[in-house]
Tab-separated table of C-alpha atoms in Angstrom:
chain	number	residue	atom	x	y	z
M	187	MET	CA	-33.629	-14.636	7.906
M	188	THR	CA	-35.710	-14.055	4.744
M	189	ASP	CA	-33.968	-12.149	2.015
M	190	VAL	CA	-35.792	-8.883	1.249
M	191	ARG	CA	-35.679	-9.659	-2.463
M	192	HIS	CA	-38.212	-12.476	-1.922
M	193	ALA	CA	-40.325	-10.752	0.725
M	194	VAL	CA	-43.625	-9.041	-0.208
M	195	PRO	CA	-42.998	-5.282	-0.213
M	196	LEU	CA	-45.049	-3.180	2.209
M	197	PRO	CA	-46.676	-1.144	-0.612
M	198	LEU	CA	-48.051	-4.411	-2.060
M	199	LEU	CA	-49.496	-5.435	1.304
M	200	PHE	CA	-51.160	-2.035	1.531
M	201	LEU	CA	-52.717	-2.444	-1.927
M	202	PHE	CA	-53.980	-5.937	-1.052
M	203	SER	CA	-55.547	-4.744	2.204
M	204	LEU	CA	-57.092	-1.739	0.503
M	205	PHE	CA	-58.585	-3.903	-2.219
M	206	PHE	CA	-59.821	-6.873	-0.197
M	207	GLY	CA	-60.827	-4.762	2.793
M	208	THR	CA	-63.321	-2.678	0.818
M	209	LEU	CA	-64.501	-5.068	-1.905
M	210	PRO	CA	-67.870	-6.763	-1.222
M	211	MET	CA	-67.804	-10.536	-1.701
M	212	ASP	CA	-70.808	-10.455	-4.027
M	213	GLY	CA	-69.092	-7.931	-6.295
M	214	LEU	CA	-66.011	-9.965	-7.224
M	215	ALA	CA	-67.241	-10.763	-10.720
M	216	ASP	CA	-68.051	-7.133	-11.443
M	217	ASN	CA	-64.621	-5.959	-10.313
M	218	ALA	CA	-62.400	-8.218	-12.383
M	219	ASP	CA	-60.975	-5.154	-14.036
M	220	ARG	CA	-59.937	-3.786	-10.625
M	221	LEU	CA	-58.167	-7.071	-9.848
M	222	GLN	CA	-56.373	-6.882	-13.178
M	223	GLN	CA	-55.391	-3.302	-12.383
M	224	LEU	CA	-54.015	-4.411	-9.004
M	225	ARG	CA	-51.983	-7.166	-10.637
M	226	GLN	CA	-50.552	-4.636	-13.062
M	227	GLN	CA	-49.562	-2.391	-10.142
M	228	ILE	CA	-47.866	-5.368	-8.465
M	229	HIS	CA	-45.989	-6.121	-11.684
M	230	ASP	CA	-44.922	-2.496	-12.054
M	231	LEU	CA	-43.719	-2.325	-8.448
M	232	ARG	CA	-41.720	-5.523	-8.820
M	233	SER	CA	-40.142	-4.139	-11.991
M	234	GLU	CA	-39.246	-0.984	-10.083
M	235	LEU	CA	-37.653	-3.052	-7.296
M	236	ASP	CA	-35.660	-5.044	-9.862
M	237	SER	CA	-34.533	-1.797	-11.457
M	238	ASP	CA	-33.454	-0.458	-8.047
M	239	ARG	CA	-31.498	-3.643	-7.374
M	240	GLN	CA	-29.744	-3.425	-10.750
M	241	ARG	CA	-28.902	0.218	-10.086
M	242	ARG	CA	-27.393	-0.693	-6.708
M	243	GLN	CA	-25.332	-3.422	-8.350
M	244	SER	CA	-24.109	-0.922	-10.937
M	245	LEU	CA	-23.166	1.553	-8.182
M	246	GLN	CA	-21.335	-1.214	-6.286
M	247	SER	CA	-19.405	-2.097	-9.436
M	248	ARG	CA	-18.425	1.549	-9.947
M	249	LEU	CA	-17.409	1.788	-6.284
M	250	ARG	CA	-15.248	-1.327	-6.676
M	251	ASN	CA	-13.426	0.062	-9.729
M	252	MET	CA	-12.974	3.472	-8.122
M	253	GLU	CA	-11.574	2.131	-4.842
M	254	LYS	CA	-9.196	-0.173	-6.712
M	255	ARG	CA	-7.995	2.805	-8.761
M	256	ILE	CA	-7.501	4.882	-5.602
M	257	GLY	CA	-5.612	1.945	-4.077
M	258	LYS	CA	-3.241	1.707	-7.049
M	259	THR	CA	-2.650	5.462	-6.939
M	260	ALA	CA	-1.905	5.318	-3.201
M	261	ALA	CA	0.548	2.453	-3.778
M	262	LEU	CA	2.237	4.453	-6.561
M	263	LEU	CA	2.486	7.481	-4.254
M	264	ARG	CA	4.134	5.287	-1.618
M	265	GLU	CA	6.620	4.011	-4.205
M	266	LEU	CA	7.338	7.571	-5.400
M	267	ASP	CA	7.890	8.724	-1.816
M	268	GLN	CA	10.376	5.894	-1.320
M	269	GLN	CA	12.151	6.775	-4.590
M	270	ILE	CA	12.341	10.452	-3.620
M	271	HIS	CA	13.737	9.482	-0.218
M	272	ARG	CA	16.375	7.233	-1.839
M	273	GLN	CA	17.271	9.888	-4.406
M	274	ASN	CA	17.653	12.530	-1.693
M	275	ARG	CA	20.058	10.229	0.150
M	276	GLU	CA	22.018	9.468	-3.028
M	277	LEU	CA	22.147	13.176	-3.899
M	278	LYS	CA	23.542	14.027	-0.461
M	279	THR	CA	26.152	11.260	-0.836
M	280	LEU	CA	27.177	12.570	-4.258
M	281	GLN	CA	27.375	16.145	-2.974
M	282	LYS	CA	29.510	14.995	-0.041
M	283	LYS	CA	31.827	13.151	-2.424
M	284	GLN	CA	31.953	16.238	-4.634
M	285	LYS	CA	32.955	18.368	-1.656
M	286	GLY	CA	35.712	15.867	-0.774
M	287	LEU	CA	37.050	15.883	-4.335
M	288	HIS	CA	37.146	19.685	-4.325
M	289	GLY	CA	39.137	19.542	-1.075
M	290	ASN	CA	41.571	17.005	-2.513
M	291	LEU	CA	42.072	19.110	-5.618
M	292	ARG	CA	42.858	22.171	-3.525
M	293	GLN	CA	45.483	20.227	-1.549
M	294	GLN	CA	47.001	18.786	-4.726
M	295	HIS	CA	47.160	22.213	-6.361
M	296	LEU	CA	48.951	23.618	-3.314
M	297	ALA	CA	51.432	20.710	-3.286
M	298	LEU	CA	52.098	21.104	-6.995
M	299	ALA	CA	52.595	24.850	-6.588
M	300	ARG	CA	55.176	24.220	-3.864
M	301	GLN	CA	57.002	21.745	-6.073
M	302	LEU	CA	57.038	24.153	-9.006
M	303	ARG	CA	58.326	26.998	-6.843
M	304	ALA	CA	61.094	24.748	-5.484
M	305	ALA	CA	62.016	23.654	-9.003
M	306	TYR	CA	62.098	27.233	-10.218
M	307	THR	CA	64.244	28.344	-7.267
M	308	SER	CA	66.813	25.629	-7.805
M	309	GLY	CA	66.538	26.039	-11.570
M	310	GLN	CA	68.543	24.113	-14.101
M	311	GLN	CA	71.840	25.519	-12.826
M	312	GLU	CA	72.001	23.030	-9.973
M	313	TYR	CA	71.362	20.215	-12.413
M	314	LEU	CA	74.175	21.451	-14.759
M	315	LYS	CA	76.573	21.967	-11.852
M	316	ILE	CA	76.130	18.344	-10.893
M	317	LEU	CA	76.755	17.150	-14.439
M	318	LEU	CA	79.935	19.314	-14.850
M	319	SER	CA	81.308	18.724	-11.376
M	320	GLN	CA	84.284	16.504	-10.749
M	321	GLN	CA	82.536	14.714	-7.904
M	322	ASP	CA	82.507	10.991	-7.403
M	323	PRO	CA	80.448	9.429	-10.260
M	324	ALA	CA	78.508	7.280	-7.757
M	325	ALA	CA	77.436	10.388	-5.835
M	326	VAL	CA	76.436	12.108	-9.065
M	327	ALA	CA	74.370	9.050	-10.032
M	328	ARG	CA	72.558	9.105	-6.692
M	329	ILE	CA	71.737	12.809	-7.012
M	330	LEU	CA	70.495	12.364	-10.569
M	331	THR	CA	68.325	9.436	-9.462
M	332	TYR	CA	66.833	11.686	-6.773
M	333	TYR	CA	66.014	14.397	-9.335
M	334	ASP	CA	64.471	11.789	-11.632
M	335	TYR	CA	62.322	10.441	-8.786
M	336	TYR	CA	61.357	13.992	-7.849
M	337	ASN	CA	60.252	14.764	-11.421
M	338	ARG	CA	58.305	11.511	-11.746
M	339	ALA	CA	56.528	12.236	-8.441
M	340	ARG	CA	55.583	15.682	-9.705
M	341	LEU	CA	54.299	14.159	-12.978
M	342	LYS	CA	52.260	11.585	-11.041
M	343	GLU	CA	50.771	14.361	-8.918
M	344	MET	CA	49.684	16.181	-12.070
M	345	GLN	CA	48.145	12.979	-13.471
M	346	THR	CA	46.235	12.457	-10.208
M	347	ILE	CA	44.880	15.991	-10.436
M	348	ASN	CA	43.714	15.332	-14.008
M	349	THR	CA	42.030	12.077	-12.905
M	350	HIS	CA	40.209	13.857	-10.066
M	351	LEU	CA	39.137	16.626	-12.422
M	352	THR	CA	37.616	14.001	-14.752
M	353	GLU	CA	35.864	12.305	-11.792
M	354	LEU	CA	34.542	15.659	-10.640
M	355	THR	CA	33.125	16.454	-14.088
M	356	THR	CA	31.414	13.029	-14.253
M	357	LEU	CA	30.100	13.463	-10.720
M	358	GLU	CA	28.656	16.897	-11.450
M	359	LYS	CA	26.806	15.489	-14.479
M	360	LYS	CA	25.430	12.675	-12.322
M	361	ILE	CA	24.264	15.172	-9.690
M	362	GLN	CA	22.492	17.218	-12.368
M	363	GLN	CA	20.798	14.068	-13.727
M	364	GLN	CA	19.772	12.957	-10.227
M	365	THR	CA	18.360	16.414	-9.473
M	366	ARG	CA	16.298	16.398	-12.690
M	367	GLN	CA	14.943	12.909	-11.904
M	368	LEU	CA	14.083	14.014	-8.384
M	369	GLU	CA	12.155	17.045	-9.641
M	370	GLN	CA	10.365	14.857	-12.195
M	371	ASN	CA	9.287	12.407	-9.482
M	372	ARG	CA	8.093	15.257	-7.276
M	373	THR	CA	5.987	16.632	-10.137
M	374	GLU	CA	4.575	13.155	-10.819
M	375	ARG	CA	3.753	12.824	-7.128
M	376	VAL	CA	1.774	16.087	-7.176
M	377	ASN	CA	-0.187	14.898	-10.242
M	378	GLU	CA	-0.924	11.485	-8.700
M	379	ARG	CA	-2.053	13.144	-5.451
M	380	GLN	CA	-4.468	15.353	-7.417
M	381	GLN	CA	-5.868	12.296	-9.214
M	382	MET	CA	-6.371	10.521	-5.897
M	383	GLU	CA	-8.225	13.523	-4.435
M	384	GLN	CA	-10.447	13.615	-7.510
M	385	GLY	CA	-11.133	9.892	-7.105
M	386	ARG	CA	-12.077	10.422	-3.469
M	387	SER	CA	-14.522	13.156	-4.442
M	388	GLU	CA	-16.190	10.854	-6.989
M	389	ARG	CA	-16.253	8.060	-4.403
M	390	SER	CA	-18.025	10.325	-1.912
M	391	GLN	CA	-20.747	11.068	-4.475
M	392	LEU	CA	-21.147	7.348	-5.180
M	393	LEU	CA	-21.539	6.563	-1.487
M	394	SER	CA	-24.281	9.193	-1.200
M	395	GLN	CA	-26.173	7.534	-4.057
M	396	LEU	CA	-25.763	4.111	-2.444
M	397	LYS	CA	-27.096	5.403	0.874
M	398	LYS	CA	-30.203	6.780	-0.837
M	399	ASP	CA	-30.796	3.368	-2.404
M	400	MET	CA	-30.349	1.560	0.936
M	401	ARG	CA	-32.275	3.619	3.475
M	402	GLY	CA	-34.242	0.732	4.973
M	403	LYS	CA	-32.723	-1.556	7.609
M	404	ASP	CA	-34.025	-4.591	5.731
M	405	GLN	CA	-32.057	-3.565	2.677
M	406	ARG	CA	-28.950	-2.934	4.778
M	407	LEU	CA	-29.338	-6.318	6.475
M	408	SER	CA	-29.754	-8.013	3.111
M	409	GLN	CA	-26.585	-6.264	1.930
M	410	LEU	CA	-24.602	-7.488	4.958
M	411	LEU	CA	-25.845	-11.045	4.460
M	412	GLU	CA	-24.806	-10.923	0.808
M	413	ASP	CA	-21.392	-9.560	1.837
M	414	GLU	CA	-20.928	-12.491	4.222
M	415	LYS	CA	-21.942	-14.947	1.492
M	416	SER	CA	-19.376	-13.376	-0.857
M	417	LEU	CA	-16.653	-13.850	1.752
M	418	GLN	CA	-17.718	-17.450	2.400
M	419	ARG	CA	-17.475	-18.187	-1.328
M	420	VAL	CA	-13.938	-16.756	-1.415
M	421	LEU	CA	-12.894	-18.787	1.637
M	422	LYS	CA	-14.387	-21.924	0.116
M	423	ARG	CA	-12.399	-21.406	-3.096
M	424	ILE	CA	-9.218	-20.943	-1.059
M	425	ALA	CA	-9.910	-24.107	0.955
M	426	GLU	CA	-10.538	-26.087	-2.244
M	427	ARG	CA	-7.226	-25.083	-3.832
M	428	PRO	CA	-4.865	-27.969	-4.646
M	429	PRO	CA	-2.270	-28.708	-1.926
M	430	LYS	CA	0.663	-26.303	-2.059
M	431	ALA	CA	4.250	-26.539	-0.912
M	432	PRO	CA	4.701	-26.653	2.878
M	433	MET	CA	5.321	-23.337	4.596
M	434	GLU	CA	9.106	-23.237	4.706
M	435	LEU	CA	9.426	-19.458	4.785
M	436	SER	CA	10.033	-19.400	8.513
M	437	GLU	CA	11.368	-21.904	10.986
M	438	GLY	CA	8.979	-20.577	13.643
M	439	LYS	CA	6.243	-22.499	15.417
M	440	PRO	CA	3.068	-23.637	13.636
M	441	PHE	CA	0.250	-21.088	13.771
M	442	ARG	CA	-1.815	-23.176	16.207
M	443	GLN	CA	0.959	-22.788	18.804
M	444	LEU	CA	0.972	-18.970	18.551
M	445	ARG	CA	-2.271	-18.366	20.463
M	446	GLY	CA	-1.836	-15.247	22.597
M	447	LYS	CA	1.568	-14.462	21.036
M	448	LEU	CA	0.669	-12.895	17.675
M	449	ILE	CA	1.342	-9.248	16.868
M	450	TRP	CA	-1.533	-6.905	16.030
M	451	PRO	CA	-1.661	-6.010	12.330
M	452	THR	CA	-1.782	-2.240	12.903
M	453	ALA	CA	-1.723	0.464	15.550
M	454	GLY	CA	-4.995	2.060	16.613
M	455	ARG	CA	-8.091	1.720	18.776
M	456	ILE	CA	-10.567	-1.180	18.651
M	457	THR	CA	-14.046	0.240	17.965
M	458	ALA	CA	-15.888	-3.028	17.268
M	459	ASN	CA	-15.148	-6.179	19.247
M	460	PHE	CA	-15.466	-9.762	18.115
M	461	GLY	CA	-18.999	-11.048	18.789
M	462	SER	CA	-20.532	-7.630	19.507
M	463	ARG	CA	-23.888	-6.700	17.917
M	464	ARG	CA	-23.922	-4.795	14.665
M	465	LYS	CA	-26.246	-1.858	14.057
M	466	VAL	CA	-28.804	-3.806	12.027
M	467	GLY	CA	-30.554	-7.102	12.639
M	468	LYS	CA	-29.063	-9.740	14.911
M	469	LEU	CA	-25.754	-9.950	13.099
M	470	ARG	CA	-22.545	-9.870	15.121
M	471	TRP	CA	-19.017	-8.816	14.283
M	472	GLN	CA	-16.875	-11.781	13.226
M	473	GLY	CA	-13.641	-9.844	13.664
M	474	VAL	CA	-12.498	-6.507	15.074
M	475	ARG	CA	-12.387	-2.993	13.642
M	476	ILE	CA	-9.269	-0.981	14.477
M	477	ARG	CA	-9.678	2.777	13.996
M	478	THR	CA	-6.480	4.521	12.936
M	479	ARG	CA	-5.099	7.126	10.559
M	480	GLU	CA	-5.250	6.899	6.793
M	481	GLY	CA	-2.217	5.187	5.317
M	482	THR	CA	-1.107	3.516	8.570
M	483	GLY	CA	0.830	0.341	7.783
M	484	VAL	CA	-0.872	-3.062	7.919
M	485	HIS	CA	1.427	-5.993	8.760
M	486	ALA	CA	1.084	-9.766	8.541
M	487	ILE	CA	0.460	-11.306	11.979
M	488	SER	CA	2.472	-14.414	11.101
M	489	HIS	CA	4.290	-16.033	8.189
M	490	GLY	CA	2.161	-17.458	5.402
M	491	GLN	CA	1.102	-17.166	1.771
M	492	VAL	CA	-1.219	-14.558	0.277
M	493	ALA	CA	-4.344	-16.399	-0.870
M	494	PHE	CA	-6.504	-13.396	-1.857
M	495	SER	CA	-5.624	-9.817	-2.773
M	496	ASP	CA	-8.453	-7.883	-4.403
M	497	TRP	CA	-11.618	-5.871	-3.826
M	498	LEU	CA	-14.583	-7.680	-2.256
M	499	ARG	CA	-17.994	-6.128	-1.697
M	500	GLY	CA	-18.476	-5.107	1.920
M	501	PHE	CA	-14.778	-5.610	2.699
M	502	GLY	CA	-13.182	-3.264	0.160
M	503	LEU	CA	-9.543	-3.941	-0.705
M	504	LEU	CA	-8.946	-7.216	1.110
M	505	THR	CA	-5.893	-9.394	1.739
M	506	ILE	CA	-6.237	-12.955	3.035
M	507	ILE	CA	-3.160	-14.853	4.246
M	508	ASP	CA	-3.122	-18.638	4.524
M	509	HIS	CA	-1.062	-19.713	7.555
M	510	GLY	CA	-1.530	-23.456	7.045
M	511	ASP	CA	-3.503	-26.095	8.998
M	512	GLY	CA	-6.762	-24.308	8.107
M	513	TYR	CA	-5.779	-20.979	9.723
M	514	MET	CA	-6.257	-17.723	7.817
M	515	SER	CA	-6.066	-14.019	8.648
M	516	LEU	CA	-8.152	-11.367	6.850
M	517	TYR	CA	-7.337	-7.666	6.491
M	518	GLY	CA	-10.114	-5.517	4.964
M	519	GLY	CA	-10.984	-1.890	4.245
M	520	ASN	CA	-7.476	-1.070	3.021
M	521	GLN	CA	-6.404	1.923	0.987
M	522	SER	CA	-3.910	-0.071	-1.069
M	523	LEU	CA	-2.531	-3.614	-1.200
M	524	TYR	CA	1.204	-4.346	-1.468
M	525	LYS	CA	1.153	-8.113	-2.034
M	526	GLU	CA	-0.206	-10.364	-4.761
M	527	VAL	CA	-1.704	-13.842	-4.630
M	528	GLY	CA	1.063	-16.402	-4.162
M	529	ASP	CA	3.470	-14.050	-2.370
M	530	TRP	CA	5.063	-15.372	0.822
M	531	VAL	CA	5.210	-13.038	3.807
M	532	GLU	CA	6.844	-13.039	7.220
M	533	ALA	CA	5.405	-11.854	10.541
M	534	GLY	CA	5.539	-8.063	10.697
M	535	GLU	CA	5.983	-7.599	6.948
M	536	ALA	CA	4.021	-4.677	5.439
M	537	ILE	CA	1.151	-5.976	3.289
M	538	ALA	CA	-1.201	-2.977	2.952
M	539	ALA	CA	-2.112	0.544	4.091
M	540	VAL	CA	-5.215	1.366	6.147
M	541	GLY	CA	-8.058	3.060	4.270
M	542	ASN	CA	-11.853	3.198	4.148
M	543	SER	CA	-12.583	1.090	1.070
M	544	GLY	CA	-15.707	-1.020	0.871
M	545	GLY	CA	-17.979	1.997	1.265
M	546	ASN	CA	-16.806	2.954	4.762
M	547	GLU	CA	-16.720	6.575	5.887
M	548	LYS	CA	-14.033	6.276	8.580
M	549	TYR	CA	-10.495	4.963	8.272
M	550	ALA	CA	-10.170	1.590	9.966
M	551	LEU	CA	-8.799	-1.910	9.461
M	552	TYR	CA	-11.244	-4.806	9.613
M	553	PHE	CA	-9.324	-7.816	10.942
M	554	GLU	CA	-10.383	-11.456	11.262
M	555	ILE	CA	-8.747	-14.773	12.119
M	556	ARG	CA	-10.466	-17.950	10.917
M	557	HIS	CA	-9.907	-21.654	11.398
M	558	ASN	CA	-11.448	-23.980	8.831
M	559	GLY	CA	-13.640	-21.095	7.702
M	560	LYS	CA	-15.017	-20.289	11.160
M	561	PRO	CA	-14.165	-16.924	12.783
M	562	ILE	CA	-12.210	-17.005	16.061
M	563	ASN	CA	-11.605	-14.171	18.513
M	564	PRO	CA	-8.456	-12.171	17.585
M	565	LEU	CA	-8.264	-10.833	21.150
M	566	LYS	CA	-7.384	-14.336	22.343
M	567	TRP	CA	-4.685	-14.782	19.716
M	568	CYS	CA	-2.904	-11.405	19.640
M	569	ARG	CA	-0.772	-10.026	22.475
M	570	GLY	CA	-2.452	-7.380	24.631
M	571	LYS	CA	-4.051	-4.586	22.641
M	572	PRO	CA	-3.036	-2.741	19.469
M	573	LYS	CA	-0.409	-0.058	20.002
M	574	LYS	CA	-1.595	3.524	20.132
M	575	VAL	CA	-1.148	5.608	17.013
M	576	ALA	CA	1.887	7.855	17.370
M	577	SER	CA	1.002	11.547	17.463
M	578	ARG	CA	2.104	13.615	14.492
């Protein structure tokens, strides 16, 4: 299909027809100035088209930066949520330990009080009576040993109480520190959430500007063709990488033997099937779109190595996993990416969160499987259908 950038715009065709349809053949020499004027109009219109194209490229670049920033913020929010969850658990553990120490101290205080009362009741008189008595020295020695043991036990009990008091003081300080850190993380989370909402508002305005610049179907078709070329260039670079270490992350079967056994990368509903017609031109979907909720987890369908993890025009925040033997899986339109190029992943491992990056309005994952660069039907490789999204 001809790229619209090289096609003659309709306004130019109209000017040509207007000029040549009304100009008498014998008046060509006298109307050289009109021809020059027409050429100037053509030049001006081409300049305007070039300016429009540059403006679209600038808007796409701004969209790329904005969606990457939103993705990083979403990933930070996820990390903060995990930290808050861990800190809540640790705080509960510390508070439980604190409660146990308080209980132990109460028991030890009661035991010590009983010992002191018993010592006071018996007093020193019993001890003196034993020393002054005319009893058998061996018996006296045994009784004195008992009193010595009794006193040492009481002293040990007091030392234990002091140790627990020190532990309790340290623990209370740790609880206070953990509580402050938790509140700080919660405040940071609120600030990051506000920044993300602001970024989404700016993104929405950008998308409106892009739509105004791409009203015609020819322009939209040209955009889709350029998007596909961008992806092909990325896949070619991946294929041309130097040989890497064999995939030893898992002892499972090679990818080619997993046809019909792979997991789906996310839960949701398929809204665009492999091979179905797209809305413009004769293009067809080369993967599937899975509609789901924002932030739903995206998981690797099999073990492999991350070969691409970045923003790509038309695909938004995109992760590509190399499964070896020419097989790759692509996950596009994400809100945030969790893995970097070179990371090894296992089947089912979280690699991203579903979003609407790439200029999409609805939240969905775009998912492809390719072999030697050619798209293959995911429905024939994954088990059944994606799971339904759990109700909130």
